[in-house]
Amino acid sequence: MRRSVGWSVTDSGRTRVTRVAGRNLRNRLDIVWSELKAACGPRHDPEHVHRLRVASRRTLAAFKAFGDFVPSKQGGWFEKWLRRIRRAAGETRDLDVLISRVDGEALTAGAGRAKERLLAMLRKRRDVSRQPLRDVLEKLQAADWQGRVERIVTSVAAVESEETFAAFARHAIRSPLRRFFARADRKLEDADEIHQLRIEGKKLRYALENFAVVFPASIRSAGLRALAEMQESLGAFTDHASAADRFRRWSREVGVGPDRKTLITLRKLEDAEAEKARKAFVKWWTPSRRRTLCQSFARTLKRRSA
């Protein structure tokens, strides 16, 4: 699996780390800005919202990765707004996924009418959820987002450091690797454990994108492929579990009336799909797979640190 060209900024480990950090932050901040404007367009496109949420996460990961070179005041401003973007996009994205889930369920004729009412309600909530993103865009335009990007990139590039990107990356990648494999070795007994593993997997995946130069192409590709497969499987579990939880809560609300039975049916369907996704992941995520992935990363780091 190749890395997305859009997120790649260098393949040279000999470049001064502060130059790479500046390029990295500019690249990610520009993508966030482009996707934010697209997500706030007149026609709703779920894919732009999805890409915006992912871009905000990747950019926050870059700020964490290169935090030693980022002025705290400038970095704090961007991190605050990136978290607001992520939350706002997250609510819209969750509703998009839920609409897709409900729309895809085959129900009886009577329940089908209730499903249409539910879909209408979800679409209305989704449309309302887009307003916070528009508010954020308007505020960031007034705050001169693009000018601030230029200033923070200039500040990072001006930091005095002779350290190469490769030397910095070899040290920086160790922490996300350690956290991920510590979490991966736990038993996945409940939804929270699975959720935490997914979070650490995302952090490691973004770290591998930031510090790809540390690993040979074959190991990097295998690692990213395994993490992508893991995220896809865990994402299916999380989406189904989240949908089931919403249906459960809505079925208990006062005034839900004749739609309660449909909500309970949908909750049961989503619970069953979540359990199916959990079992599929546990079957795939074997001790042997974990061990092989861990050893390949560890051997590379040991060789390149020697």
Short mmCIF file of C-alpha atoms in Angstrom, two decimals:
data_model
loop_
_atom_site.label_atom_id
_atom_site.label_comp_id
_atom_site.label_asym_id
_atom_site.label_seq_id
_atom_site.Cartn_x
_atom_site.Cartn_y
_atom_site.Cartn_z
CA MET A 1 0.00 0.00 0.00
CA ARG A 2 1.44 3.36 -1.01
CA ARG A 3 1.33 6.41 1.18
CA SER A 4 -1.00 9.10 0.00
CA VAL A 5 1.02 11.62 -1.99
CA GLY A 6 -1.09 14.37 -0.46
CA TRP A 7 0.35 13.72 3.00
CA SER A 8 3.98 13.10 2.01
CA VAL A 9 6.46 15.99 2.38
CA THR A 10 9.89 14.34 2.12
CA ASP A 11 11.64 11.03 1.66
CA SER A 12 15.03 12.38 2.71
CA GLY A 13 16.27 11.77 6.22
CA ARG A 14 19.20 14.14 5.76
CA THR A 15 17.02 17.27 5.62
CA ARG A 16 17.11 19.51 8.68
CA VAL A 17 14.20 18.51 10.92
CA THR A 18 12.80 22.04 11.30
CA ARG A 19 12.48 22.37 7.52
CA VAL A 20 10.54 19.11 7.37
CA ALA A 21 8.38 20.18 10.32
CA GLY A 22 7.46 23.44 8.58
CA ARG A 23 6.61 21.69 5.30
CA ASN A 24 4.61 19.05 7.17
CA LEU A 25 2.49 21.58 9.05
CA ARG A 26 1.89 23.73 5.97
CA ASN A 27 0.81 20.68 3.97
CA ARG A 28 -1.67 19.51 6.57
CA LEU A 29 -3.04 22.94 7.45
CA ASP A 30 -3.63 23.69 3.76
CA ILE A 31 -5.54 20.42 3.35
CA VAL A 32 -7.70 21.20 6.40
CA TRP A 33 -8.52 24.63 4.97
CA SER A 34 -9.42 23.23 1.56
CA GLU A 35 -11.65 20.51 3.03
CA LEU A 36 -13.31 22.92 5.46
CA LYS A 37 -14.37 25.19 2.61
CA ALA A 38 -15.57 22.20 0.59
CA ALA A 39 -17.54 20.79 3.55
CA CYS A 40 -19.30 24.14 3.98
CA GLY A 41 -20.37 24.31 0.33
CA PRO A 42 -24.03 24.78 -0.64
CA ARG A 43 -24.50 21.08 -1.43
CA HIS A 44 -23.79 18.57 1.31
CA ASP A 45 -21.12 16.01 0.38
CA PRO A 46 -20.49 13.37 3.10
CA GLU A 47 -17.06 12.59 1.65
CA HIS A 48 -15.78 16.14 2.22
CA VAL A 49 -16.95 16.01 5.84
CA HIS A 50 -15.22 12.67 6.30
CA ARG A 51 -11.98 13.94 4.77
CA LEU A 52 -12.14 17.08 6.92
CA ARG A 53 -12.39 15.08 10.13
CA VAL A 54 -9.48 12.85 9.08
CA ALA A 55 -7.42 15.89 8.02
CA SER A 56 -7.97 17.60 11.37
CA ARG A 57 -6.80 14.48 13.20
CA ARG A 58 -3.71 14.12 11.02
CA THR A 59 -2.85 17.77 11.54
CA LEU A 60 -3.23 17.52 15.31
CA ALA A 61 -0.91 14.51 15.15
CA ALA A 62 1.64 16.61 13.24
CA PHE A 63 1.52 19.33 15.90
CA LYS A 64 2.17 16.69 18.54
CA ALA A 65 4.99 15.14 16.50
CA PHE A 66 6.80 18.43 15.91
CA GLY A 67 5.71 20.22 19.09
CA ASP A 68 9.33 20.86 20.17
CA PHE A 69 9.71 23.34 17.30
CA VAL A 70 6.32 25.07 17.44
CA PRO A 71 5.91 28.33 19.43
CA SER A 72 3.43 27.48 22.17
CA LYS A 73 1.09 30.43 21.58
CA GLN A 74 0.84 29.88 17.83
CA GLY A 75 0.55 26.12 18.20
CA GLY A 76 -2.07 26.42 20.92
CA TRP A 77 -4.25 28.60 18.70
CA PHE A 78 -4.21 26.10 15.84
CA GLU A 79 -4.73 23.08 18.09
CA LYS A 80 -7.76 24.73 19.71
CA TRP A 81 -9.42 25.38 16.35
CA LEU A 82 -8.46 22.00 14.91
CA ARG A 83 -10.23 20.31 17.83
CA ARG A 84 -13.33 22.45 17.20
CA ILE A 85 -13.26 21.50 13.53
CA ARG A 86 -12.86 17.82 14.42
CA ARG A 87 -15.81 17.90 16.85
CA ALA A 88 -18.08 19.77 14.45
CA ALA A 89 -17.21 17.52 11.52
CA GLY A 90 -17.55 14.48 13.78
CA GLU A 91 -21.19 15.18 14.62
CA THR A 92 -22.10 15.63 10.96
CA ARG A 93 -20.12 12.55 9.97
CA ASP A 94 -21.78 10.41 12.65
CA LEU A 95 -25.20 11.43 11.37
CA ASP A 96 -24.16 10.70 7.77
CA VAL A 97 -23.10 7.20 8.80
CA LEU A 98 -26.31 6.67 10.76
CA ILE A 99 -28.43 7.79 7.79
CA SER A 100 -26.60 5.30 5.62
CA ARG A 101 -27.15 2.55 8.19
CA VAL A 102 -30.89 3.20 8.53
CA ASP A 103 -31.40 3.63 4.79
CA GLY A 104 -29.76 0.27 4.14
CA GLU A 105 -31.90 -1.73 6.55
CA ALA A 106 -34.67 -3.82 4.99
CA LEU A 107 -37.79 -3.65 7.21
CA THR A 108 -41.42 -4.66 6.94
CA ALA A 109 -43.96 -2.38 5.26
CA GLY A 110 -45.24 -0.91 8.50
CA ALA A 111 -41.78 -0.50 9.92
CA GLY A 112 -40.70 0.92 6.57
CA ARG A 113 -42.97 3.92 7.06
CA ALA A 114 -41.44 4.48 10.49
CA LYS A 115 -38.01 4.19 8.90
CA GLU A 116 -38.84 7.00 6.48
CA ARG A 117 -39.91 9.21 9.39
CA LEU A 118 -36.66 8.38 11.17
CA LEU A 119 -34.62 9.16 8.05
CA ALA A 120 -36.36 12.52 7.70
CA MET A 121 -35.54 13.32 11.32
CA LEU A 122 -31.89 12.29 10.89
CA ARG A 123 -31.46 14.35 7.73
CA LYS A 124 -32.90 17.37 9.48
CA ARG A 125 -30.48 16.91 12.39
CA ARG A 126 -27.63 16.44 9.92
CA ASP A 127 -28.48 19.68 8.13
CA VAL A 128 -28.58 21.53 11.47
CA SER A 129 -25.23 19.99 12.44
CA ARG A 130 -23.53 21.66 9.45
CA GLN A 131 -24.04 25.15 10.91
CA PRO A 132 -21.20 24.91 13.48
CA LEU A 133 -18.78 24.15 10.62
CA ARG A 134 -19.98 27.22 8.73
CA ASP A 135 -19.53 29.29 11.92
CA VAL A 136 -15.98 27.99 12.30
CA LEU A 137 -15.14 28.82 8.68
CA GLU A 138 -16.47 32.35 9.07
CA LYS A 139 -14.49 32.94 12.28
CA LEU A 140 -11.28 31.53 10.80
CA GLN A 141 -11.60 33.69 7.71
CA ALA A 142 -11.94 36.73 9.99
CA ALA A 143 -8.95 35.53 12.06
CA ASP A 144 -6.73 35.28 8.93
CA TRP A 145 -6.16 31.52 8.94
CA GLN A 146 -3.91 31.57 5.89
CA GLY A 147 -1.80 34.42 7.21
CA ARG A 148 -1.37 32.57 10.48
CA VAL A 149 -0.27 29.46 8.57
CA GLU A 150 2.48 31.49 6.89
CA ARG A 151 3.64 32.89 10.21
CA ILE A 152 3.76 29.56 12.05
CA VAL A 153 5.63 27.86 9.20
CA THR A 154 8.16 30.70 9.19
CA SER A 155 8.57 30.42 12.97
CA VAL A 156 9.14 26.67 12.86
CA ALA A 157 11.64 26.84 10.00
CA ALA A 158 13.59 29.55 11.88
CA VAL A 159 14.21 27.38 14.96
CA GLU A 160 17.93 26.68 15.29
CA SER A 161 18.57 22.95 15.08
CA GLU A 162 21.16 20.94 13.18
CA GLU A 163 19.40 17.65 13.89
CA THR A 164 18.45 15.68 10.80
CA PHE A 165 14.91 14.52 10.22
CA ALA A 166 15.99 10.86 10.33
CA ALA A 167 17.66 11.23 13.72
CA PHE A 168 14.65 13.02 15.15
CA ALA A 169 12.18 10.55 13.64
CA ARG A 170 13.96 7.47 15.01
CA HIS A 171 13.51 8.83 18.52
CA ALA A 172 9.99 10.25 18.06
CA ILE A 173 8.44 7.08 16.61
CA ARG A 174 9.27 4.97 19.66
CA SER A 175 6.58 6.40 21.94
CA PRO A 176 3.55 5.76 19.67
CA LEU A 177 4.91 2.28 18.86
CA ARG A 178 5.27 1.46 22.56
CA ARG A 179 1.78 2.74 23.43
CA PHE A 180 0.15 0.88 20.56
CA PHE A 181 1.68 -2.52 21.31
CA ALA A 182 1.02 -2.14 25.03
CA ARG A 183 -2.65 -1.62 24.19
CA ALA A 184 -2.67 -4.35 21.51
CA ASP A 185 -1.53 -6.99 24.01
CA ARG A 186 -4.62 -6.53 26.19
CA LYS A 187 -7.70 -8.71 25.96
CA LEU A 188 -10.48 -7.03 24.00
CA GLU A 189 -13.25 -7.83 26.45
CA ASP A 190 -15.48 -4.79 25.98
CA ALA A 191 -16.27 -1.89 23.66
CA ASP A 192 -14.03 0.52 25.57
CA GLU A 193 -10.96 -1.70 25.10
CA ILE A 194 -11.68 -1.91 21.38
CA HIS A 195 -12.20 1.85 21.18
CA GLN A 196 -8.90 2.54 22.95
CA LEU A 197 -7.03 0.18 20.62
CA ARG A 198 -8.53 1.94 17.63
CA ILE A 199 -7.37 5.32 18.98
CA GLU A 200 -3.81 4.09 19.52
CA GLY A 201 -3.86 2.50 16.06
CA LYS A 202 -4.81 5.83 14.51
CA LYS A 203 -2.07 7.62 16.41
CA LEU A 204 0.51 5.10 15.25
CA ARG A 205 -0.73 5.27 11.67
CA TYR A 206 -0.39 9.06 11.63
CA ALA A 207 3.03 8.82 13.29
CA LEU A 208 4.17 6.42 10.57
CA GLU A 209 3.05 8.97 7.98
CA ASN A 210 4.97 11.73 9.74
CA PHE A 211 8.11 9.63 10.28
CA ALA A 212 7.97 7.30 7.28
CA VAL A 213 11.63 7.91 6.49
CA VAL A 214 12.64 5.74 9.47
CA PHE A 215 11.41 2.50 7.89
CA PRO A 216 12.23 0.73 4.62
CA ALA A 217 9.39 0.88 2.10
CA SER A 218 8.49 -2.80 2.56
CA ILE A 219 8.11 -2.57 6.35
CA ARG A 220 6.37 0.78 6.18
CA SER A 221 3.92 -0.55 3.59
CA ALA A 222 3.18 -3.71 5.58
CA GLY A 223 2.68 -1.72 8.77
CA LEU A 224 0.37 0.82 7.20
CA ARG A 225 -1.57 -1.95 5.47
CA ALA A 226 -2.07 -3.84 8.73
CA LEU A 227 -3.11 -0.68 10.56
CA ALA A 228 -5.52 0.28 7.77
CA GLU A 229 -7.14 -3.16 7.88
CA MET A 230 -7.37 -2.94 11.64
CA GLN A 231 -8.96 0.51 11.45
CA GLU A 232 -11.49 -0.66 8.87
CA SER A 233 -12.53 -3.61 11.01
CA LEU A 234 -12.66 -1.62 14.25
CA GLY A 235 -14.43 1.22 12.45
CA ALA A 236 -17.21 -1.16 11.44
CA PHE A 237 -17.57 -2.28 15.05
CA THR A 238 -17.58 1.30 16.35
CA ASP A 239 -20.13 2.51 13.78
CA HIS A 240 -22.54 -0.35 14.53
CA ALA A 241 -22.10 -0.03 18.30
CA SER A 242 -22.63 3.75 18.14
CA ALA A 243 -25.76 3.34 16.01
CA ALA A 244 -27.14 0.73 18.42
CA ASP A 245 -26.53 3.06 21.36
CA ARG A 246 -28.38 5.94 19.68
CA PHE A 247 -31.33 3.75 18.77
CA ARG A 248 -31.43 2.44 22.34
CA ARG A 249 -31.52 5.96 23.78
CA TRP A 250 -34.11 7.22 21.29
CA SER A 251 -36.39 4.22 21.93
CA ARG A 252 -36.53 5.22 25.60
CA GLU A 253 -37.42 8.86 24.98
CA VAL A 254 -40.86 10.13 25.97
CA GLY A 255 -43.07 10.81 22.97
CA VAL A 256 -41.44 8.36 20.57
CA GLY A 257 -44.83 6.65 20.31
CA PRO A 258 -45.40 4.14 17.49
CA ASP A 259 -41.78 4.39 16.29
CA ARG A 260 -40.44 2.70 19.44
CA LYS A 261 -40.83 -0.77 17.99
CA THR A 262 -38.87 0.19 14.86
CA LEU A 263 -36.10 1.76 16.93
CA ILE A 264 -35.83 -1.40 19.02
CA THR A 265 -35.65 -3.50 15.85
CA LEU A 266 -32.90 -1.28 14.44
CA ARG A 267 -31.03 -1.41 17.74
CA LYS A 268 -31.06 -5.21 17.71
CA LEU A 269 -29.84 -5.30 14.10
CA GLU A 270 -26.96 -2.94 14.89
CA ASP A 271 -26.03 -4.86 18.06
CA ALA A 272 -25.84 -8.05 16.01
CA GLU A 273 -23.66 -6.39 13.36
CA ALA A 274 -21.38 -4.93 16.03
CA GLU A 275 -20.86 -8.35 17.58
CA LYS A 276 -20.17 -9.84 14.16
CA ALA A 277 -17.55 -7.14 13.48
CA ARG A 278 -15.95 -7.70 16.90
CA LYS A 279 -15.61 -11.45 16.33
CA ALA A 280 -14.17 -10.89 12.85
CA PHE A 281 -11.53 -8.56 14.23
CA VAL A 282 -10.54 -10.85 17.11
CA LYS A 283 -10.16 -13.69 14.62
CA TRP A 284 -7.98 -11.57 12.33
CA TRP A 285 -5.88 -9.85 15.04
CA THR A 286 -3.99 -12.97 16.09
CA PRO A 287 -1.01 -13.09 18.48
CA SER A 288 1.13 -14.13 15.51
CA ARG A 289 0.08 -11.06 13.49
CA ARG A 290 0.75 -8.74 16.42
CA ARG A 291 4.12 -10.34 17.10
CA THR A 292 5.26 -10.17 13.47
CA LEU A 293 4.29 -6.50 13.18
CA CYS A 294 6.02 -5.60 16.43
CA GLN A 295 9.22 -7.49 15.59
CA SER A 296 9.54 -5.92 12.15
CA PHE A 297 9.35 -2.41 13.59
CA ALA A 298 11.69 -3.26 16.48
CA ARG A 299 14.35 -4.81 14.24
CA THR A 300 14.39 -1.79 11.96
CA LEU A 301 14.75 0.67 14.81
CA LYS A 302 17.54 -1.40 16.35
CA ARG A 303 19.48 -1.63 13.08
CA ARG A 304 19.17 2.05 12.31
CA SER A 305 20.13 3.09 15.81
CA ALA A 306 23.26 0.94 15.80
#
